Short mmCIF file of C-alpha atoms and ligand atoms in Angstrom, two decimals:
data_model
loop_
_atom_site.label_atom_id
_atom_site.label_comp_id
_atom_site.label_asym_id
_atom_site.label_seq_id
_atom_site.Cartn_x
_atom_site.Cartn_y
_atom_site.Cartn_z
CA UNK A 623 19.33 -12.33 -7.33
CA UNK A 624 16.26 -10.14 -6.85
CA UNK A 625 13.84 -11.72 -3.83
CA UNK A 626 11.02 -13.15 -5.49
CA UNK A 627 7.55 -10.49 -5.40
CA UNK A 628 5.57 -13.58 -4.04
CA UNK A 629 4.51 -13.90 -1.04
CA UNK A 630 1.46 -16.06 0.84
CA UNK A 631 -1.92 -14.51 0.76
CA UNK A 632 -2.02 -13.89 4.95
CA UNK A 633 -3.31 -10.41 6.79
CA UNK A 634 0.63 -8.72 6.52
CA UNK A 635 0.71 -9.62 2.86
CA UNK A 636 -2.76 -8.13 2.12
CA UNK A 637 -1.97 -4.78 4.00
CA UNK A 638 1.15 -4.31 2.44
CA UNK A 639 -0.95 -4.98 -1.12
CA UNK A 640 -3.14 -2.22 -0.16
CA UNK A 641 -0.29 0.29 0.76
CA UNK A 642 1.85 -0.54 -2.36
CA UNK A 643 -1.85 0.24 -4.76
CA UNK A 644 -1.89 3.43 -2.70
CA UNK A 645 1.45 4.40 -3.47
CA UNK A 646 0.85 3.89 -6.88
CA UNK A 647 2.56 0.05 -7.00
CA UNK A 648 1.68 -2.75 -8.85
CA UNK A 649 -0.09 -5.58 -7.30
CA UNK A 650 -0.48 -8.71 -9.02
CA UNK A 651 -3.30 -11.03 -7.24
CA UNK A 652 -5.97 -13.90 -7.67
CA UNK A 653 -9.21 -13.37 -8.58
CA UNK A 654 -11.60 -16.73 -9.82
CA UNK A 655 -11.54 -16.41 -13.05
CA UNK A 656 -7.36 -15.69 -13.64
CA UNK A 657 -4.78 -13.73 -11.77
CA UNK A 658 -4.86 -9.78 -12.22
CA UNK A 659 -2.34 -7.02 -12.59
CA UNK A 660 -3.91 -4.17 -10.20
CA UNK A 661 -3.10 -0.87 -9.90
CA UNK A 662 -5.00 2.41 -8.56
CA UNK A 663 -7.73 3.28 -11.22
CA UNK A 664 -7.39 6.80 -10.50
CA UNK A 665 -3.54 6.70 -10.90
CA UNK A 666 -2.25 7.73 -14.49
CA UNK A 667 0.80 7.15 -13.87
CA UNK A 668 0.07 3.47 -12.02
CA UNK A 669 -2.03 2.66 -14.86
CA UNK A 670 0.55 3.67 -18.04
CA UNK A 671 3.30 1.21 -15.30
CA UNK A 672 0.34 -1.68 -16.48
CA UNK A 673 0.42 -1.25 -19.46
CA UNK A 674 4.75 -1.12 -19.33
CA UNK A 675 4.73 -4.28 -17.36
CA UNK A 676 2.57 -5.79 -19.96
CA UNK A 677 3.93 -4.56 -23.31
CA UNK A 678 0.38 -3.74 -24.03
CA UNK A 679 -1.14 -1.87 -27.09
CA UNK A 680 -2.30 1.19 -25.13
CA UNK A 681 -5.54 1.25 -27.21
CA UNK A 682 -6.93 -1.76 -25.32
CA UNK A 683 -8.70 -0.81 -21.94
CA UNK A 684 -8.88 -2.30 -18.76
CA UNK A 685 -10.84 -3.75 -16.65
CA UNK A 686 -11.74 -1.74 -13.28
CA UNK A 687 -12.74 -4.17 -9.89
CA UNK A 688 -15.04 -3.16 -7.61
CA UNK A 689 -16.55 -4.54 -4.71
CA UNK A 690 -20.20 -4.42 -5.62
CA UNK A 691 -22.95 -2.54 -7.86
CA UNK A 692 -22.86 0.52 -5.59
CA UNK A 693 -19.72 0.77 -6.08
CA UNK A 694 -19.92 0.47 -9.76
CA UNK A 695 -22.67 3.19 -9.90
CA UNK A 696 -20.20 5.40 -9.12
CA UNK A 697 -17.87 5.12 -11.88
CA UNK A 698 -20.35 3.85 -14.78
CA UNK A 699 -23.67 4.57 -15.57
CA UNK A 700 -25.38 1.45 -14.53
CA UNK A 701 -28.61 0.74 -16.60
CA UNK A 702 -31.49 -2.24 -15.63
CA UNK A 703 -29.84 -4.45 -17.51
CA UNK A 704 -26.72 -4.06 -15.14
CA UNK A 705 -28.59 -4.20 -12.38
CA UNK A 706 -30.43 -7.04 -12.61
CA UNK A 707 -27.25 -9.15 -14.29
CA UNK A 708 -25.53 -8.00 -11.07
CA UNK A 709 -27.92 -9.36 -8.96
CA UNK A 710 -27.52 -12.42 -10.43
CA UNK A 711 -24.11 -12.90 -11.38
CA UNK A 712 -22.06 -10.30 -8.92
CA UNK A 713 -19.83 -11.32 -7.44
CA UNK A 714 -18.70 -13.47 -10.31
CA UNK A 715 -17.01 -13.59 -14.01
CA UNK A 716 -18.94 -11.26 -15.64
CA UNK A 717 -17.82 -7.80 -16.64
CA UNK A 718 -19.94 -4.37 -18.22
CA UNK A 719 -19.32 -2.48 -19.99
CA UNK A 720 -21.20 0.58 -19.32
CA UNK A 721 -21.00 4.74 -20.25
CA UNK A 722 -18.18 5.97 -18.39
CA UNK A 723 -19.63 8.63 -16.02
CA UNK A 724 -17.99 11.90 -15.99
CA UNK A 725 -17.16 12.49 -12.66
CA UNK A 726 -15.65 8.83 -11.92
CA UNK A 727 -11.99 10.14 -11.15
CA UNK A 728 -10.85 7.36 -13.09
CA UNK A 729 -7.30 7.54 -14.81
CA UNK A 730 -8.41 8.69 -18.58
CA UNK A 731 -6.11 5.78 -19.93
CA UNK A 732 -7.75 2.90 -18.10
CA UNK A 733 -10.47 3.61 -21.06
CA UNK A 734 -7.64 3.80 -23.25
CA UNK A 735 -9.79 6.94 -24.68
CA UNK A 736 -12.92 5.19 -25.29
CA UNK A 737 -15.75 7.03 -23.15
CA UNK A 738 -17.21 3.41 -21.42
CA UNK A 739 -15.57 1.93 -18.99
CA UNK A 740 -15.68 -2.08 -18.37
CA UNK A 741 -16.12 -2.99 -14.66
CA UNK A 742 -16.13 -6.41 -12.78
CA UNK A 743 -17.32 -7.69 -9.18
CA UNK A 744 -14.75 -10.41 -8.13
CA UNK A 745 -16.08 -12.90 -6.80
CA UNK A 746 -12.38 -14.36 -4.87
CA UNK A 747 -12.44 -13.49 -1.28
CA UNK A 748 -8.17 -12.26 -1.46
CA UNK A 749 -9.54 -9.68 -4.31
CA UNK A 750 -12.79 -8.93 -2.12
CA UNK A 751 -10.23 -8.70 0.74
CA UNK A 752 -7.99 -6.16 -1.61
CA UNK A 753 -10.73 -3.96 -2.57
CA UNK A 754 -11.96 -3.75 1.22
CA UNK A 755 -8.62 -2.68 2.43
CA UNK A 756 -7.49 0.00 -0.64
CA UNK A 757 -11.27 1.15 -0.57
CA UNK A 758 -10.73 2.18 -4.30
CA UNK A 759 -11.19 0.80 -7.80
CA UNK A 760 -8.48 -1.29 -8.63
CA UNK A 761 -8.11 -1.78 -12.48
CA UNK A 762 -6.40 -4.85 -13.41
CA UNK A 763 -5.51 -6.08 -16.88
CA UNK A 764 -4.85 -10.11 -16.34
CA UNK A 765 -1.17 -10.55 -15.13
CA UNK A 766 0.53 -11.58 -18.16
CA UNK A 767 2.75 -9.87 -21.20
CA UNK A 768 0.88 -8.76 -23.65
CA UNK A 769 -0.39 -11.89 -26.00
CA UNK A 770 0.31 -14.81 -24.13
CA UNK A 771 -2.34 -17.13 -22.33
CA UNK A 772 -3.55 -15.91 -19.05
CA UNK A 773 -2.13 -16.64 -15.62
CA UNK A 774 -3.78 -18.87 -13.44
CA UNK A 775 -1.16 -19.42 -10.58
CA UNK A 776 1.12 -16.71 -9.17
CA UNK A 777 4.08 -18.78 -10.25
CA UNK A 778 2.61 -17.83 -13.81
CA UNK A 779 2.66 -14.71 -13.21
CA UNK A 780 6.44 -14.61 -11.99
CA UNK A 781 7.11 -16.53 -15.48
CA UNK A 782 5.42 -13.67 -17.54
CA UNK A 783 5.73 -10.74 -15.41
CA UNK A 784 9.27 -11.04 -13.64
CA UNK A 785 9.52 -8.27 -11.10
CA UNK A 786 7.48 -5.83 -12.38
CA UNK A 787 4.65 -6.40 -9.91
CA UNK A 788 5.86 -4.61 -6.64
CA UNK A 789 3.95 -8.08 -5.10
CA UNK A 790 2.54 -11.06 -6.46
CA UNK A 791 -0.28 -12.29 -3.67
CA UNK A 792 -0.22 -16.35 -3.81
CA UNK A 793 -3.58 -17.63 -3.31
CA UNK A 794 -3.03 -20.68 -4.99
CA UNK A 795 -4.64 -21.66 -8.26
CA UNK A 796 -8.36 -19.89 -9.92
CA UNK A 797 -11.09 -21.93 -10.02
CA UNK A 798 -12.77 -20.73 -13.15
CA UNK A 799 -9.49 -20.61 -14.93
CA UNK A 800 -10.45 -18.48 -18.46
CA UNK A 801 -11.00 -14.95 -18.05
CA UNK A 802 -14.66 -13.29 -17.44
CA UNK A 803 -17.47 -12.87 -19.93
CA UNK A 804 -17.66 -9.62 -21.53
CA UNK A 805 -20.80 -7.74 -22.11
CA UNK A 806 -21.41 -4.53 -23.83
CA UNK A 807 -24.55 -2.95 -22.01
CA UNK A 808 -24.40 0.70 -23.42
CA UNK A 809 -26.48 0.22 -26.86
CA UNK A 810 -30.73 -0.99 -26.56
CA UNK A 811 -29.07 -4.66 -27.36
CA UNK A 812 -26.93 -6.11 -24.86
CA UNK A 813 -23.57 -7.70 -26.67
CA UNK A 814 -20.95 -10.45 -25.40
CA UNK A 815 -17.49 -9.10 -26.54
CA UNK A 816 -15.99 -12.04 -24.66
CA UNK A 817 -16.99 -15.55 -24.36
CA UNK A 818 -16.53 -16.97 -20.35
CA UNK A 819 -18.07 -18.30 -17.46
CA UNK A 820 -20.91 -17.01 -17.59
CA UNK A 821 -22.83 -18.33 -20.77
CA UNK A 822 -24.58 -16.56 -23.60
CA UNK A 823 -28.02 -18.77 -22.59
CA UNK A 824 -27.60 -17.48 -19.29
CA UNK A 825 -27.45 -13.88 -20.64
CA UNK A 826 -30.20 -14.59 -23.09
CA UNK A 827 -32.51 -16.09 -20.04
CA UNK A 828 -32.08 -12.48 -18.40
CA UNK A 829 -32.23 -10.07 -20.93
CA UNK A 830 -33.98 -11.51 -23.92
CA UNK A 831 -31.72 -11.69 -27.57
CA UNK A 832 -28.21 -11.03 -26.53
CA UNK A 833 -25.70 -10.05 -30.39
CA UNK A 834 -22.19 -12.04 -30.69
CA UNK A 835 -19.85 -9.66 -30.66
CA UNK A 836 -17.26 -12.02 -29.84
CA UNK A 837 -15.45 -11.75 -33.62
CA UNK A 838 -15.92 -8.69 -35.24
CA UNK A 839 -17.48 -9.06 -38.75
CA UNK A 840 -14.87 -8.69 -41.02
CA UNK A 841 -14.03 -4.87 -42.55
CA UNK A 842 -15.66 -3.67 -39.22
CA UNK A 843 -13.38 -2.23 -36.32
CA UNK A 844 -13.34 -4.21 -33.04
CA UNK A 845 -16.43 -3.13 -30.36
CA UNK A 846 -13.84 -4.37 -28.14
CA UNK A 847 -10.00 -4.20 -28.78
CA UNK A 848 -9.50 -7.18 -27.15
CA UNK A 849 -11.20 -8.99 -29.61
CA UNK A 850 -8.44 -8.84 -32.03
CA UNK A 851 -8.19 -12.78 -33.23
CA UNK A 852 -4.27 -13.02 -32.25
CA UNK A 853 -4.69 -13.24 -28.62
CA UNK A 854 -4.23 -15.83 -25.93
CA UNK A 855 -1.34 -17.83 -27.83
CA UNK A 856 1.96 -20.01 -26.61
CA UNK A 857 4.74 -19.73 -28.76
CA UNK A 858 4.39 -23.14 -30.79
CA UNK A 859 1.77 -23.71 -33.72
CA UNK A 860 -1.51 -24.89 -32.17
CA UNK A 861 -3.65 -27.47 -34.13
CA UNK A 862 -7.34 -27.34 -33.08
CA UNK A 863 -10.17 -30.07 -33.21
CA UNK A 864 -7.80 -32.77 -34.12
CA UNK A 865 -6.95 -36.38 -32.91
CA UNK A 866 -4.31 -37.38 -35.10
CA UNK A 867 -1.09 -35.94 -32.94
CA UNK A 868 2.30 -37.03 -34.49
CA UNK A 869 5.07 -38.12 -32.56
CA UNK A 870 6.75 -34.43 -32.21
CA UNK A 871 3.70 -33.16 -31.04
CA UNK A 872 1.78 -33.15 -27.86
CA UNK A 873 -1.36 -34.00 -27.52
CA UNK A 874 -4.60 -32.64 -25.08
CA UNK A 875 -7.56 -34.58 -25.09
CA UNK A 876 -10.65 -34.20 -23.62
CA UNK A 877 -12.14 -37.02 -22.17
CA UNK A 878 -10.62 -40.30 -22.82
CA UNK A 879 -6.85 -40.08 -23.87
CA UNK A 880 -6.44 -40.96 -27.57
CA UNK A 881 -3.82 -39.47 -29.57
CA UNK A 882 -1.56 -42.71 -28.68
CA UNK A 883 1.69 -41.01 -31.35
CA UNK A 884 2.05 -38.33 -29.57
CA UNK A 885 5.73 -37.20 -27.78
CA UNK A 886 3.31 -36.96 -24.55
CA UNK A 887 -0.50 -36.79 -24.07
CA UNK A 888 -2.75 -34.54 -21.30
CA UNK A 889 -6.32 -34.13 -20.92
CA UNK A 890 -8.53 -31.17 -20.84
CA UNK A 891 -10.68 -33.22 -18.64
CA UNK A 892 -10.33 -37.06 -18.20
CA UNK A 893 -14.04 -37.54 -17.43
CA UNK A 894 -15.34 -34.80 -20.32
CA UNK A 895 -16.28 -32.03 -18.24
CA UNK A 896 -16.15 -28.66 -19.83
CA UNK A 897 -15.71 -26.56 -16.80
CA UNK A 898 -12.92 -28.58 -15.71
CA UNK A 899 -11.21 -28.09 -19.08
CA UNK A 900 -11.44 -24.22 -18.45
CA UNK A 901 -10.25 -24.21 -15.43
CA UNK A 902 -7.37 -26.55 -16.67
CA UNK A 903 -6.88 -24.63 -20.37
CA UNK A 904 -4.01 -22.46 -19.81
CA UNK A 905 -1.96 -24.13 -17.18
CA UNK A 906 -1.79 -27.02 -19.88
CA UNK A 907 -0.64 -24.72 -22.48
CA UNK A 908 2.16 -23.27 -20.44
CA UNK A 909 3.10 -26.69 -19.26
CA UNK A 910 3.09 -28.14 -23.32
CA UNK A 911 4.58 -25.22 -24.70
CA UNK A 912 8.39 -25.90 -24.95
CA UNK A 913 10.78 -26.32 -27.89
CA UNK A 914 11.12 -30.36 -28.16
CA UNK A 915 7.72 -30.51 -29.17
CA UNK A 916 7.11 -29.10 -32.98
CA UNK A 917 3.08 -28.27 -32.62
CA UNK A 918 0.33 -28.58 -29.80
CA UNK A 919 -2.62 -30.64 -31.09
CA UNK A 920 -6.34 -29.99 -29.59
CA UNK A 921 -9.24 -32.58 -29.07
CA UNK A 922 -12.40 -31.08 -30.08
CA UNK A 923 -14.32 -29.74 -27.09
CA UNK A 924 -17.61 -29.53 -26.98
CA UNK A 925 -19.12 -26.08 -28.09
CA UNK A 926 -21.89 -26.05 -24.73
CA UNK A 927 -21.71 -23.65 -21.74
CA UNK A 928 -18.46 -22.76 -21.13
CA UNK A 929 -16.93 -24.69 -23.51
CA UNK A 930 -17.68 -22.52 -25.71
CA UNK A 931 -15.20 -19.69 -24.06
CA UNK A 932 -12.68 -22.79 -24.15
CA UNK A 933 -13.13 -23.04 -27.94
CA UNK A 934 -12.81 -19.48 -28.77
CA UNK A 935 -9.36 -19.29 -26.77
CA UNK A 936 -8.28 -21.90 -28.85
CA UNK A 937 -9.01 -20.78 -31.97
CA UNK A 938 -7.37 -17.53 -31.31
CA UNK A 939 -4.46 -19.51 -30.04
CA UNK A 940 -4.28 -21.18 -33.30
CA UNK A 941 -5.11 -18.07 -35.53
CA UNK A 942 -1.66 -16.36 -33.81
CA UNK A 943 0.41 -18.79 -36.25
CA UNK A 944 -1.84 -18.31 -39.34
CA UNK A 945 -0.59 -15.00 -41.12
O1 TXA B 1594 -11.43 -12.26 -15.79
C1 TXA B 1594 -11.03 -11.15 -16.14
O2 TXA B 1594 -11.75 -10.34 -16.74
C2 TXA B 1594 -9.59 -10.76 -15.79
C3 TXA B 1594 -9.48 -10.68 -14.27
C4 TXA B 1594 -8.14 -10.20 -13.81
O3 TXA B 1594 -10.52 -9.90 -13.77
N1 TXA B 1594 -9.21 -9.54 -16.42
C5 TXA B 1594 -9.00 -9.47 -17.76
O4 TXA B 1594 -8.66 -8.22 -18.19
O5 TXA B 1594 -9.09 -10.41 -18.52
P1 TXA B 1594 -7.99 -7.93 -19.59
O6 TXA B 1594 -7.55 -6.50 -19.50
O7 TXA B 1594 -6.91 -8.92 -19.92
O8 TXA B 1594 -9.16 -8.03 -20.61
C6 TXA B 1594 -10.12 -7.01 -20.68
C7 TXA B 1594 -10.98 -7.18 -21.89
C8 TXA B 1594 -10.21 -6.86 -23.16
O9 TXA B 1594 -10.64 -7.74 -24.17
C9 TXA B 1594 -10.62 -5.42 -23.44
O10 TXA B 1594 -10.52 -5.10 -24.79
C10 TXA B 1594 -12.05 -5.43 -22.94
O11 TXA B 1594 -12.07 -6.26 -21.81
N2 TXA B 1594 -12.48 -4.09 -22.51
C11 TXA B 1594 -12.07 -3.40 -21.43
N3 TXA B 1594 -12.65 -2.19 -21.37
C12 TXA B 1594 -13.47 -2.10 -22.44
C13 TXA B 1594 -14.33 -1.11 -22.96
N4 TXA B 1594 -14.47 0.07 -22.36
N5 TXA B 1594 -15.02 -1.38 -24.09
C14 TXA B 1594 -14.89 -2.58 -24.71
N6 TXA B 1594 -14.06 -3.57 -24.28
C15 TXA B 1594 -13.36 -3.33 -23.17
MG1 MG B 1595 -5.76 -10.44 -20.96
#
C-alpha cells in the first residue's frame, strides 16, 4: 500500500510543502474556511495536474491565495472597493474578483481564459505559514473531486483526493467550514457570485447596494462558472426544509432533534446557531451519505447571516438529483 500523503502540520512538514509547490507538486492544506488543493499559480503545468486531480470542467477558474493586498496588487487590478473590503475582511473568507493584470505571470488556465482573476487572503496561520515560505501565489481549487461537498478535514481530503496531492498538511478541522464569499468587483456594482462567511449586509454596510449574483437568471450564462446549480452534492437524494424523515432516511436538524422516524438523526446545531451549522454542514453530509440510508432529509435553517451560504449549499445539493 501507498504511505498515506498526510502528515502533521509541524516546521519539516511545512518546508517540504513549500519545496513540493516549487517543484511544481500538489499540496493539499487547511485554510478557515475548507481545505485547498494548492499548486504554483505561475505553473501551467501544476495548475492543468489541479484540475486532473479534481476531474474538473477546465472552464471553471481558480482561486489564487495570497498573503495580503500588496500582494494582490500585483496580480489583479485592485480598485477602492478592494481595498477597503480588504481592510476589513483580509485575512478572512472573502475572495475578488478583480481585472486580471497583464503582467501577473500567472498560469493563463488558473483564469480558465476569462481575463479576471479571483484572489483570497487566508486568514489560517498553516496557509499564512505556506504562502510565507513558497513566497508565491498559490492557487488552490478546494481539495475535493469535482462535484462533491467540500473538505473540511485532511482525512476528507484523502477520501476524495487519494494520492494525488504530493502532501496533505493536517491541521485539524476549519473553523468556518463552507467555502468563502465570492464577490465580483470589476463592473461600477459590486456582485456576490458566492454566498459565505462573510454576509451580503456586511458587503452592503461597505459598499452601498451589492447585486445577487449567486443564481444566474435563467437563459443568462453564469458570471461565475461555479455557480452552476449542480454543485456541492453527496451521492444520495437530499430533501431540503423538511421535518418529516422516514425511517430509511436520515435526518439533520437544526436545533432541537425532531425527526423521531428517522434510521438515525444529527443536528446542524443542537442549540440553533447558524455558524455552527456551517462549520458542521459538510462533515455531516459525508458522515450521512452511505447506501443503507435511501434519502438525506434537511431541517429548515434559518435564511440570516451565514445561514444563508448554508441554505444555498443545500439547495444545490438537492438540485444535483432533480434532472
Ligand atoms: O474558501 C474558498 O474559497 C476555498 C479555499 C480553499 O480558499 N476555495 C474554493 O475554491 O472554494 P473553488 O475553486 O472550489 O471555488 C472557486 C469559485 C468557483 O465558484 C469559481 O467559479 C469562482 O470561484 N471563480 C474563480 N475565479 C473566478 C473568476 N475569475 N470569475 C468568476 N468566478 C470565479
Ligand atoms: Mg469547490
Amino acid at each position: 500500500m501507498a504511505p498515506s500523503p498526510i502528515d502533521p502540520a509541524n516546521e519539516d512538514t511545512l518546508t517540504r510543502a513549500a519545496d513540493i509547490l516549487r517543484s511544481g507538486g500538489l499540496v493539499a492544506f487547511p485554510t478557515e474556511t475548507v481545505y485547498g488543493l494548492g499548486a504554483d499559480a505561475r505553473n501551467d503545468k501544476a495548475i492543468a495536474r489541479v484540475f486532473a486531480a479534481k476531474d474538473r470542467p477546465s472552464f471553471n477558474p481558480l482561486i489564487v491565495h495570497v498573503p495580503d493586498l500588496a500582494a494582490a496588487g500585483a496580480l489583479g487590478e485592485v480598485n477602492d472597493h478592494a481595498v477597503a473590503l480588504a481592510e476589513r475582511y483580509w485575512p478572512g473568507p472573502l475572495s475578488f474578483v478583480l481585472p486580471r493584470r497583464a503582467d501577473s505571470g500567472l498560469s493563463l488556465l488558473v483564469s480558465a481564459g476569462l481575463d479576471t482573476v479571483a484572489l483570497r487572503a487566508p486568514a489560517h496561520p498553516l496557509a499564512q505559514d505556506l504562502l510565507t515560505r513558497f513566497g508565491g501565489p498559490i492557487a488552490a481549487p478546494s481539495a475535493n473531486r469535482a462535484g462533491e461537498v467540500s473538505p473540511t478535514t485532511a482525512a476528507h481530503v484523502l477520501e476524495s483526493l487519494g494520492d494525488a496531492p504530493d502532501l496533505i498538511v493536517d491541521g485539524g478541522a476549519c473553523m468556518v467550514g463552507l467555502e468563502s464569499t465570492v464577490v465580483d468587483l470589476c463592473g461600477d456594482r459590486p456582485a456576490i457570485l458566492r454566498h459565505g462567511a462573510v454576509t451580503r449586509e456586511q458587503l452592503e454596510r461597505m459598499l452601498g447596494s451589492v447585486d445577487d449574483a449567486s443564481v444566474p437568471e435563467s437563459g443568462q450564462a453564469p458570471r461565475s462558472p461555479g455557480q452552476i446549480a449542480k454543485h456541492y452534492a453527496p451521492s444520495l437524494p437530499l430533501r431540503i426544509n423538511a421535518t418529516d424523515p422516514g425511517p430509511d432516511e436520515a435526518f439533520i436538524a437544526f436545533g432541537e432533534p425532531g425527526g423521531k422516524n428517522a434510521a438515525v438523526i444529527r443536528s446542524l446545531s443542537p442549540s440553533g446557531n447558524v455558524i455552527e451549522a456551517a462549520a458542521r454542514l459538510f462533515a455531516l453530509l459525508r458522515e450521512l451519505d452511505r447506501p443503507e440510508f435511501t434519502a438525506i432529509v434537511v431541517a429548515p435553517v434559518p435564511e440570516t447571516g451565514i445561514g444563508r451560504a448554508v441554505n444555498d449549499r443545500l439547495r444545490r445539493a438537492a438540485a444535483a438529483h432533480e434532472d
